[in-house]
Amino acid sequence: MEIETLVVHKGRGVDPSTRAVTPPLYMSTTFERDPDGSYPQGYVYGRTDNPNRRLLEELVAAMENGEDAAAFSSGMAAIMSVFQALRPGDHVIAPRDIYHGAARLLRDLMARWGLGASFVDMAKPGAVESAVQDSTRIVFLETPSNPLLTITDLAAVSQIARERGIYTVCDNTWATPALQRPLELGVDLVVHSSTKYLGGHGDVTGGVVVAARSTGLFERVRQVQQDGGAVPSPFDCWLLLRSIRTLPYRVRAHTKNAAQVAKFLAGHPRVEQAFYPGLTEHPGHDTARRQMEDFGGMLSFRPKGGREAAFAVAARTRLFTRATSLGSYESLIEHRASVEGPESATPQDLLRVSVGLENSEDLVADLAQALDG
Ligand SMILES: *Cc1c(COP(=O)(O)O)cnc(C)c1O
């Protein structure tokens, strides 16, 4: 079944008690037992499970071609559940340009918890091989990466890891399963910030972990979810289910717009460099072509003139809101280094753009006037 069909038909069903076609919202925190003490529907208590959460997990698992999924209250809670599925003393290999929140998690919170981490250039699979230690349990991947859109060869790295008995985990937030399905390329777990494209409307914070196999590492992720309790509300799950029905069409439109904006920026005399995997000069272009169905809605660029010029360009845009986050219907522009903080390795003149669902000619015209100043 193709993804457009799958998002319409998975994770729903006519409600047997009312024949409601759209899944009802179940806010109840507790579920009645039968006189013999059993729970005939399997639901006991809101933290451990909820019908809306179950539907969301079924839907996202199906989209990623996984066996099971666990939904969380944020993308970071989802990522942390994967690290907490390990033991103190274990070691993780992560990309040097991993999402800055995940870097902070590894360097600070999880380091104090006893987890070791090495940061490598994931564009070079050989760098992963040399970073492997006896205690390495996970290679964490993110492709395209944030904010430079570095591409990692998922099949190559997951093979290196598998040969050494190491799990691979891929943050698929930027590509979404509409464009890239890491589990089909040999990755063990996928994580999402559903705050972004899965939600798509800038009104839900959430995360999901999807597993190729429901056994092994994922069993511990499930335990962290149910016993740790960083679970999404039933309404958040309901909103996500509603949004995901249109994901493939939204992502296609984001991508078409981003390709046009990237082409415009790459050819503009006041732009030093544009980063978008769909540009043939992008170093990861060939790998992206192989493992992605298209190149996605995110890009970044460096206007000429340094940090001040970058701030000025962002300030002159009218259709791009100056805000962090991504994947919603509106276009956002962000000076990334100042959001990431003093330890950031992001170029000081870099602007990150989440290309929205506006008309692409309007977006290009707005960037043109902002660059011309
Ligand atoms: C936003 C984001 C996260 C963190 O997700 P939250 O929902 O903000 O906790 C993780 N990874 C990537 C790639 C992101 O863009």
PDB file of C-alpha atoms in Angstrom, residues 74-345:
ATOM      1  CA  SER A  74       7.956  15.779  22.810  1.00  0.00           C
ATOM      2  CA  GLY A  75      10.643  14.852  20.332  1.00  0.00           C
ATOM      3  CA  MET A  76      13.256  15.183  23.076  1.00  0.00           C
ATOM      4  CA  ALA A  77      11.318  12.788  25.345  1.00  0.00           C
ATOM      5  CA  ALA A  78      11.304  10.287  22.456  1.00  0.00           C
ATOM      6  CA  ILE A  79      15.070  10.677  21.918  1.00  0.00           C
ATOM      7  CA  MET A  80      15.776  10.465  25.658  1.00  0.00           C
ATOM      8  CA  SER A  81      13.741   7.243  25.929  1.00  0.00           C
ATOM      9  CA  VAL A  82      16.152   5.639  23.456  1.00  0.00           C
ATOM     10  CA  PHE A  83      19.198   6.711  25.501  1.00  0.00           C
ATOM     11  CA  GLN A  84      17.513   5.619  28.737  1.00  0.00           C
ATOM     12  CA  ALA A  85      16.937   2.210  27.181  1.00  0.00           C
ATOM     13  CA  LEU A  86      20.732   1.822  27.502  1.00  0.00           C
ATOM     14  CA  ARG A  87      22.754   1.332  30.691  1.00  0.00           C
ATOM     15  CA  PRO A  88      25.199   3.687  32.388  1.00  0.00           C
ATOM     16  CA  GLY A  89      28.640   2.896  30.913  1.00  0.00           C
ATOM     17  CA  ASP A  90      27.240   2.310  27.433  1.00  0.00           C
ATOM     18  CA  HIS A  91      28.460   4.440  24.527  1.00  0.00           C
ATOM     19  CA  VAL A  92      26.683   6.222  21.680  1.00  0.00           C
ATOM     20  CA  ILE A  93      28.123   7.481  18.374  1.00  0.00           C
ATOM     21  CA  ALA A  94      26.309  10.585  17.135  1.00  0.00           C
ATOM     22  CA  PRO A  95      26.711  13.072  14.284  1.00  0.00           C
ATOM     23  CA  ARG A  96      28.913  16.102  14.929  1.00  0.00           C
ATOM     24  CA  ASP A  97      26.060  18.301  13.639  1.00  0.00           C
ATOM     25  CA  ILE A  98      23.257  16.457  15.481  1.00  0.00           C
ATOM     26  CA  TYR A  99      20.205  18.572  16.436  1.00  0.00           C
ATOM     27  CA  HIS A 100      21.572  20.858  19.170  1.00  0.00           C
ATOM     28  CA  GLY A 101      18.996  19.725  21.754  1.00  0.00           C
ATOM     29  CA  ALA A 102      20.091  16.105  21.312  1.00  0.00           C
ATOM     30  CA  ALA A 103      23.766  17.163  21.566  1.00  0.00           C
ATOM     31  CA  ARG A 104      23.035  18.920  24.851  1.00  0.00           C
ATOM     32  CA  LEU A 105      21.154  15.877  26.101  1.00  0.00           C
ATOM     33  CA  LEU A 106      24.163  13.637  25.392  1.00  0.00           C
ATOM     34  CA  ARG A 107      26.824  16.069  26.630  1.00  0.00           C
ATOM     35  CA  ASP A 108      25.052  17.064  29.845  1.00  0.00           C
ATOM     36  CA  LEU A 109      22.035  15.111  31.128  1.00  0.00           C
ATOM     37  CA  MET A 110      22.962  11.686  29.746  1.00  0.00           C
ATOM     38  CA  ALA A 111      26.684  12.198  30.482  1.00  0.00           C
ATOM     39  CA  ARG A 112      25.801  12.719  34.169  1.00  0.00           C
ATOM     40  CA  TRP A 113      23.674   9.567  33.883  1.00  0.00           C
ATOM     41  CA  GLY A 114      26.836   7.703  32.790  1.00  0.00           C
ATOM     42  CA  LEU A 115      26.326   7.414  29.044  1.00  0.00           C
ATOM     43  CA  GLY A 116      29.411   7.999  26.874  1.00  0.00           C
ATOM     44  CA  ALA A 117      29.185   9.741  23.499  1.00  0.00           C
ATOM     45  CA  SER A 118      31.470  10.399  20.521  1.00  0.00           C
ATOM     46  CA  PHE A 119      30.574  12.904  17.812  1.00  0.00           C
ATOM     47  CA  VAL A 120      31.729  12.119  14.266  1.00  0.00           C
ATOM     48  CA  ASP A 121      31.334  13.309  10.676  1.00  0.00           C
ATOM     49  CA  MET A 122      28.502  11.032   9.529  1.00  0.00           C
ATOM     50  CA  ALA A 123      29.005  11.954   5.880  1.00  0.00           C
ATOM     51  CA  LYS A 124      32.028   9.603   6.107  1.00  0.00           C
ATOM     52  CA  PRO A 125      30.907   6.066   7.092  1.00  0.00           C
ATOM     53  CA  GLY A 126      34.594   5.290   7.869  1.00  0.00           C
ATOM     54  CA  ALA A 127      34.451   7.790  10.746  1.00  0.00           C
ATOM     55  CA  VAL A 128      31.791   5.621  12.397  1.00  0.00           C
ATOM     56  CA  GLU A 129      33.992   2.530  12.125  1.00  0.00           C
ATOM     57  CA  SER A 130      36.913   4.253  13.849  1.00  0.00           C
ATOM     58  CA  ALA A 131      34.718   5.587  16.678  1.00  0.00           C
ATOM     59  CA  VAL A 132      33.354   2.154  17.671  1.00  0.00           C
ATOM     60  CA  GLN A 133      34.251   1.035  21.210  1.00  0.00           C
ATOM     61  CA  ASP A 134      33.489  -2.241  23.017  1.00  0.00           C
ATOM     62  CA  SER A 135      30.717  -0.436  24.894  1.00  0.00           C
ATOM     63  CA  THR A 136      29.104   1.161  21.782  1.00  0.00           C
ATOM     64  CA  ARG A 137      25.410   0.258  21.711  1.00  0.00           C
ATOM     65  CA  ILE A 138      23.869   2.853  19.366  1.00  0.00           C
ATOM     66  CA  VAL A 139      24.853   4.804  16.270  1.00  0.00           C
ATOM     67  CA  PHE A 140      22.508   7.774  16.205  1.00  0.00           C
ATOM     68  CA  LEU A 141      21.809   9.309  12.777  1.00  0.00           C
ATOM     69  CA  GLU A 142      20.070  12.391  11.489  1.00  0.00           C
ATOM     70  CA  THR A 143      19.682  12.968   7.757  1.00  0.00           C
ATOM     71  CA  PRO A 144      19.215  15.558   6.338  1.00  0.00           C
ATOM     72  CA  SER A 145      20.931  17.148   9.326  1.00  0.00           C
ATOM     73  CA  ASN A 146      20.117  20.355  11.125  1.00  0.00           C
ATOM     74  CA  PRO A 147      20.930  23.068  10.015  1.00  0.00           C
ATOM     75  CA  LEU A 148      23.470  22.258   7.251  1.00  0.00           C
ATOM     76  CA  LEU A 149      21.468  19.472   5.581  1.00  0.00           C
ATOM     77  CA  THR A 150      24.358  17.007   5.675  1.00  0.00           C
ATOM     78  CA  ILE A 151      23.344  13.654   4.188  1.00  0.00           C
ATOM     79  CA  THR A 152      24.274  10.321   5.816  1.00  0.00           C
ATOM     80  CA  ASP A 153      24.257   7.092   3.799  1.00  0.00           C
ATOM     81  CA  LEU A 154      21.744   5.137   5.918  1.00  0.00           C
ATOM     82  CA  ALA A 155      22.314   1.731   4.277  1.00  0.00           C
ATOM     83  CA  ALA A 156      26.127   1.992   4.582  1.00  0.00           C
ATOM     84  CA  VAL A 157      26.175   3.113   8.232  1.00  0.00           C
ATOM     85  CA  SER A 158      23.482   0.665   9.369  1.00  0.00           C
ATOM     86  CA  GLN A 159      25.445  -2.174   7.769  1.00  0.00           C
ATOM     87  CA  ILE A 160      28.655  -1.154   9.568  1.00  0.00           C
ATOM     88  CA  ALA A 161      26.713  -1.065  12.845  1.00  0.00           C
ATOM     89  CA  ARG A 162      24.846  -4.331  12.318  1.00  0.00           C
ATOM     90  CA  GLU A 163      28.070  -6.237  11.568  1.00  0.00           C
ATOM     91  CA  ARG A 164      29.285  -5.145  15.025  1.00  0.00           C
ATOM     92  CA  GLY A 165      26.020  -5.867  16.867  1.00  0.00           C
ATOM     93  CA  ILE A 166      25.274  -2.140  17.331  1.00  0.00           C
ATOM     94  CA  TYR A 167      21.785  -0.627  16.958  1.00  0.00           C
ATOM     95  CA  THR A 168      21.148   2.277  14.580  1.00  0.00           C
ATOM     96  CA  VAL A 169      18.614   4.989  15.383  1.00  0.00           C
ATOM     97  CA  CYS A 170      17.641   7.652  12.842  1.00  0.00           C
ATOM     98  CA  ASP A 171      15.993  11.000  13.558  1.00  0.00           C
ATOM     99  CA  ASN A 172      13.618  11.199  10.570  1.00  0.00           C
ATOM    100  CA  THR A 173      11.943  14.475  11.584  1.00  0.00           C
ATOM    101  CA  TRP A 174      13.100  16.490   8.583  1.00  0.00           C
ATOM    102  CA  ALA A 175      12.475  13.962   5.813  1.00  0.00           C
ATOM    103  CA  THR A 176       9.321  12.337   7.245  1.00  0.00           C
ATOM    104  CA  PRO A 177       8.273   8.843   6.086  1.00  0.00           C
ATOM    105  CA  ALA A 178       6.689  10.509   3.042  1.00  0.00           C
ATOM    106  CA  LEU A 179      10.247  10.993   1.673  1.00  0.00           C
ATOM    107  CA  GLN A 180      12.521   8.568   3.551  1.00  0.00           C
ATOM    108  CA  ARG A 181      11.937   5.294   5.407  1.00  0.00           C
ATOM    109  CA  PRO A 182      15.133   4.426   7.301  1.00  0.00           C
ATOM    110  CA  LEU A 183      13.805   1.081   8.618  1.00  0.00           C
ATOM    111  CA  GLU A 184      13.636  -0.167   5.011  1.00  0.00           C
ATOM    112  CA  LEU A 185      17.366   0.666   4.682  1.00  0.00           C
ATOM    113  CA  GLY A 186      18.403  -1.406   7.715  1.00  0.00           C
ATOM    114  CA  VAL A 187      17.981   1.098  10.571  1.00  0.00           C
ATOM    115  CA  ASP A 188      16.545  -0.356  13.834  1.00  0.00           C
ATOM    116  CA  LEU A 189      14.648   2.600  15.325  1.00  0.00           C
ATOM    117  CA  VAL A 190      13.305   5.858  13.923  1.00  0.00           C
ATOM    118  CA  VAL A 191      12.612   8.876  16.126  1.00  0.00           C
ATOM    119  CA  HIS A 192      10.438  11.870  15.291  1.00  0.00           C
ATOM    120  CA  SER A 193       9.697  15.253  16.675  1.00  0.00           C
ATOM    121  CA  SER A 194       6.009  15.151  15.698  1.00  0.00           C
ATOM    122  CA  THR A 195       5.979  18.855  16.627  1.00  0.00           C
ATOM    123  CA  LYS A 196       7.214  19.422  13.063  1.00  0.00           C
ATOM    124  CA  TYR A 197       5.835  17.957   9.801  1.00  0.00           C
ATOM    125  CA  LEU A 198       3.714  15.206  11.391  1.00  0.00           C
ATOM    126  CA  GLY A 199       1.797  17.888  13.306  1.00  0.00           C
ATOM    127  CA  GLY A 200       2.184  20.320  10.423  1.00  0.00           C
ATOM    128  CA  HIS A 201       0.163  23.165  11.942  1.00  0.00           C
ATOM    129  CA  GLY A 202       2.426  24.492  14.685  1.00  0.00           C
ATOM    130  CA  ASP A 203       0.008  23.517  17.447  1.00  0.00           C
ATOM    131  CA  VAL A 204       1.182  20.195  18.960  1.00  0.00           C
ATOM    132  CA  THR A 205       4.396  19.262  20.770  1.00  0.00           C
ATOM    133  CA  GLY A 206       5.128  15.555  20.488  1.00  0.00           C
ATOM    134  CA  GLY A 207       7.522  12.749  19.628  1.00  0.00           C
ATOM    135  CA  VAL A 208       7.451   9.138  18.436  1.00  0.00           C
ATOM    136  CA  VAL A 209       9.858   6.188  18.443  1.00  0.00           C
ATOM    137  CA  VAL A 210       9.197   3.584  15.726  1.00  0.00           C
ATOM    138  CA  ALA A 211      10.775   0.119  15.773  1.00  0.00           C
ATOM    139  CA  ALA A 212      11.631  -2.237  12.929  1.00  0.00           C
ATOM    140  CA  ARG A 213      11.102  -5.046  15.469  1.00  0.00           C
ATOM    141  CA  SER A 214       9.034  -4.777  18.625  1.00  0.00           C
ATOM    142  CA  THR A 215      11.583  -6.840  20.577  1.00  0.00           C
ATOM    143  CA  GLY A 216      15.000  -5.929  22.038  1.00  0.00           C
ATOM    144  CA  LEU A 217      15.827  -2.257  22.467  1.00  0.00           C
ATOM    145  CA  PHE A 218      12.229  -1.188  21.752  1.00  0.00           C
ATOM    146  CA  GLU A 219      10.856  -3.178  24.700  1.00  0.00           C
ATOM    147  CA  ARG A 220      12.929  -0.946  26.965  1.00  0.00           C
ATOM    148  CA  VAL A 221      11.764   2.176  25.094  1.00  0.00           C
ATOM    149  CA  ARG A 222       8.182   1.081  25.801  1.00  0.00           C
ATOM    150  CA  GLN A 223       9.065   0.639  29.467  1.00  0.00           C
ATOM    151  CA  VAL A 224      10.544   4.150  29.617  1.00  0.00           C
ATOM    152  CA  GLN A 225       7.350   5.482  28.010  1.00  0.00           C
ATOM    153  CA  GLN A 226       4.918   3.701  30.362  1.00  0.00           C
ATOM    154  CA  ASP A 227       6.900   3.845  33.607  1.00  0.00           C
ATOM    155  CA  GLY A 228       8.707   7.143  32.950  1.00  0.00           C
ATOM    156  CA  GLY A 229       5.415   8.706  31.890  1.00  0.00           C
ATOM    157  CA  ALA A 230       6.455  11.406  29.362  1.00  0.00           C
ATOM    158  CA  VAL A 231       3.307  10.587  27.377  1.00  0.00           C
ATOM    159  CA  PRO A 232       1.295  12.825  25.031  1.00  0.00           C
ATOM    160  CA  SER A 233      -2.241  13.864  25.948  1.00  0.00           C
ATOM    161  CA  PRO A 234      -5.109  12.097  24.165  1.00  0.00           C
ATOM    162  CA  PHE A 235      -5.981  15.409  22.469  1.00  0.00           C
ATOM    163  CA  ASP A 236      -2.417  15.818  21.164  1.00  0.00           C
ATOM    164  CA  CYS A 237      -2.661  12.295  19.707  1.00  0.00           C
ATOM    165  CA  TRP A 238      -6.046  13.119  18.199  1.00  0.00           C
ATOM    166  CA  LEU A 239      -4.645  16.287  16.576  1.00  0.00           C
ATOM    167  CA  LEU A 240      -1.659  14.370  15.195  1.00  0.00           C
ATOM    168  CA  LEU A 241      -3.907  11.659  13.734  1.00  0.00           C
ATOM    169  CA  ARG A 242      -5.933  14.400  12.062  1.00  0.00           C
ATOM    170  CA  SER A 243      -2.820  16.076  10.623  1.00  0.00           C
ATOM    171  CA  ILE A 244      -1.027  12.975   9.392  1.00  0.00           C
ATOM    172  CA  ARG A 245      -3.912  12.152   7.005  1.00  0.00           C
ATOM    173  CA  THR A 246      -2.619  14.957   4.748  1.00  0.00           C
ATOM    174  CA  LEU A 247       1.127  14.525   5.394  1.00  0.00           C
ATOM    175  CA  PRO A 248       2.154  13.201   1.946  1.00  0.00           C
ATOM    176  CA  TYR A 249       0.423  16.084   0.160  1.00  0.00           C
ATOM    177  CA  ARG A 250       1.747  18.721   2.536  1.00  0.00           C
ATOM    178  CA  VAL A 251       5.310  17.407   2.286  1.00  0.00           C
ATOM    179  CA  ARG A 252       5.085  17.350  -1.504  1.00  0.00           C
ATOM    180  CA  ALA A 253       4.032  21.014  -1.557  1.00  0.00           C
ATOM    181  CA  HIS A 254       6.699  22.030   1.009  1.00  0.00           C
ATOM    182  CA  THR A 255       9.282  20.241  -1.157  1.00  0.00           C
ATOM    183  CA  LYS A 256       8.199  21.855  -4.420  1.00  0.00           C
ATOM    184  CA  ASN A 257       8.382  25.299  -2.814  1.00  0.00           C
ATOM    185  CA  ALA A 258      11.736  24.592  -1.143  1.00  0.00           C
ATOM    186  CA  ALA A 259      13.266  23.426  -4.444  1.00  0.00           C
ATOM    187  CA  GLN A 260      12.269  26.701  -6.078  1.00  0.00           C
ATOM    188  CA  VAL A 261      13.488  28.846  -3.201  1.00  0.00           C
ATOM    189  CA  ALA A 262      16.798  26.905  -3.090  1.00  0.00           C
ATOM    190  CA  LYS A 263      17.349  27.358  -6.827  1.00  0.00           C
ATOM    191  CA  PHE A 264      16.698  31.094  -6.493  1.00  0.00           C
ATOM    192  CA  LEU A 265      19.066  31.464  -3.514  1.00  0.00           C
ATOM    193  CA  ALA A 266      21.844  29.377  -5.082  1.00  0.00           C
ATOM    194  CA  GLY A 267      21.878  31.680  -8.121  1.00  0.00           C
ATOM    195  CA  HIS A 268      21.629  34.993  -6.240  1.00  0.00           C
ATOM    196  CA  PRO A 269      24.704  37.298  -6.285  1.00  0.00           C
ATOM    197  CA  ARG A 270      24.178  38.320  -2.634  1.00  0.00           C
ATOM    198  CA  VAL A 271      24.145  34.716  -1.405  1.00  0.00           C
ATOM    199  CA  GLU A 272      27.481  33.164  -0.417  1.00  0.00           C
ATOM    200  CA  GLN A 273      26.174  29.595  -0.201  1.00  0.00           C
ATOM    201  CA  ALA A 274      22.852  27.737  -0.201  1.00  0.00           C
ATOM    202  CA  PHE A 275      22.392  24.325   1.447  1.00  0.00           C
ATOM    203  CA  TYR A 276      19.700  22.072  -0.030  1.00  0.00           C
ATOM    204  CA  PRO A 277      20.225  18.391  -0.933  1.00  0.00           C
ATOM    205  CA  GLY A 278      18.263  18.880  -4.150  1.00  0.00           C
ATOM    206  CA  LEU A 279      20.977  21.185  -5.532  1.00  0.00           C
ATOM    207  CA  THR A 280      23.328  19.145  -7.763  1.00  0.00           C
ATOM    208  CA  GLU A 281      26.369  20.854  -6.173  1.00  0.00           C
ATOM    209  CA  HIS A 282      25.322  19.696  -2.658  1.00  0.00           C
ATOM    210  CA  PRO A 283      27.900  17.092  -1.512  1.00  0.00           C
ATOM    211  CA  GLY A 284      25.162  14.676  -0.396  1.00  0.00           C
ATOM    212  CA  HIS A 285      23.032  15.066  -3.526  1.00  0.00           C
ATOM    213  CA  ASP A 286      23.670  11.581  -4.976  1.00  0.00           C
ATOM    214  CA  THR A 287      23.123   9.784  -1.664  1.00  0.00           C
ATOM    215  CA  ALA A 288      19.970  11.824  -1.043  1.00  0.00           C
ATOM    216  CA  ARG A 289      18.675  10.896  -4.501  1.00  0.00           C
ATOM    217  CA  ARG A 290      19.231   7.231  -3.710  1.00  0.00           C
ATOM    218  CA  GLN A 291      17.630   7.087  -0.266  1.00  0.00           C
ATOM    219  CA  MET A 292      14.981   9.844  -0.412  1.00  0.00           C
ATOM    220  CA  GLU A 293      11.973  10.179  -2.681  1.00  0.00           C
ATOM    221  CA  ASP A 294      12.492  13.947  -2.780  1.00  0.00           C
ATOM    222  CA  PHE A 295      14.579  16.528  -0.952  1.00  0.00           C
ATOM    223  CA  GLY A 296      12.184  18.034   1.593  1.00  0.00           C
ATOM    224  CA  GLY A 297      11.029  21.460   2.745  1.00  0.00           C
ATOM    225  CA  MET A 298      14.067  22.624   4.752  1.00  0.00           C
ATOM    226  CA  LEU A 299      17.047  24.641   3.533  1.00  0.00           C
ATOM    227  CA  SER A 300      19.615  27.089   4.833  1.00  0.00           C
ATOM    228  CA  PHE A 301      21.764  29.798   3.273  1.00  0.00           C
ATOM    229  CA  ARG A 302      24.517  32.286   4.033  1.00  0.00           C
ATOM    230  CA  PRO A 303      23.829  35.794   2.746  1.00  0.00           C
ATOM    231  CA  LYS A 304      26.992  37.770   1.875  1.00  0.00           C
ATOM    232  CA  GLY A 305      28.113  40.224   4.551  1.00  0.00           C
ATOM    233  CA  GLY A 306      28.346  38.142   7.715  1.00  0.00           C
ATOM    234  CA  ARG A 307      26.219  37.916  10.838  1.00  0.00           C
ATOM    235  CA  GLU A 308      24.804  41.453  10.695  1.00  0.00           C
ATOM    236  CA  ALA A 309      23.749  41.029   7.052  1.00  0.00           C
ATOM    237  CA  ALA A 310      22.034  37.761   7.936  1.00  0.00           C
ATOM    238  CA  PHE A 311      20.045  39.440  10.713  1.00  0.00           C
ATOM    239  CA  ALA A 312      19.152  42.287   8.332  1.00  0.00           C
ATOM    240  CA  VAL A 313      17.920  39.931   5.591  1.00  0.00           C
ATOM    241  CA  ALA A 314      15.751  38.044   8.088  1.00  0.00           C
ATOM    242  CA  ALA A 315      14.367  41.345   9.413  1.00  0.00           C
ATOM    243  CA  ARG A 316      13.386  42.558   5.914  1.00  0.00           C
ATOM    244  CA  THR A 317      11.343  39.476   4.991  1.00  0.00           C
ATOM    245  CA  ARG A 318       7.568  39.929   5.202  1.00  0.00           C
ATOM    246  CA  LEU A 319       6.247  36.430   4.539  1.00  0.00           C
ATOM    247  CA  PHE A 320       8.803  34.565   6.685  1.00  0.00           C
ATOM    248  CA  THR A 321       8.202  34.720  10.428  1.00  0.00           C
ATOM    249  CA  ARG A 322      11.368  35.023  12.543  1.00  0.00           C
ATOM    250  CA  ALA A 323      10.904  32.010  14.787  1.00  0.00           C
ATOM    251  CA  THR A 324      12.405  28.632  15.553  1.00  0.00           C
ATOM    252  CA  SER A 325      10.814  25.245  14.697  1.00  0.00           C
ATOM    253  CA  LEU A 326       9.766  23.924  11.293  1.00  0.00           C
ATOM    254  CA  GLY A 327       7.308  21.842   9.329  1.00  0.00           C
ATOM    255  CA  SER A 328       4.230  24.002   9.825  1.00  0.00           C
ATOM    256  CA  TYR A 329       2.185  25.557   7.011  1.00  0.00           C
ATOM    257  CA  GLU A 330       3.817  28.980   7.439  1.00  0.00           C
ATOM    258  CA  SER A 331       7.351  29.876   6.335  1.00  0.00           C
ATOM    259  CA  LEU A 332       9.853  30.486   9.144  1.00  0.00           C
ATOM    260  CA  ILE A 333      13.325  32.031   9.033  1.00  0.00           C
ATOM    261  CA  GLU A 334      15.855  31.686  11.812  1.00  0.00           C
ATOM    262  CA  HIS A 335      19.355  32.869  12.681  1.00  0.00           C
ATOM    263  CA  ARG A 336      20.406  29.468  13.896  1.00  0.00           C
ATOM    264  CA  ALA A 337      23.725  30.109  15.690  1.00  0.00           C
ATOM    265  CA  SER A 338      22.160  32.546  18.169  1.00  0.00           C
ATOM    266  CA  VAL A 339      19.414  30.028  18.991  1.00  0.00           C
ATOM    267  CA  GLU A 340      21.925  27.202  19.507  1.00  0.00           C
ATOM    268  CA  GLY A 341      23.967  29.252  21.988  1.00  0.00           C
ATOM    269  CA  PRO A 342      27.670  29.876  22.576  1.00  0.00           C
ATOM    270  CA  GLU A 343      28.805  26.267  21.936  1.00  0.00           C
ATOM    271  CA  SER A 344      27.209  26.321  18.444  1.00  0.00           C
ATOM    272  CA  ALA A 345      29.416  25.364  15.464  1.00  0.00           C
TER     273      ALA A 345
END
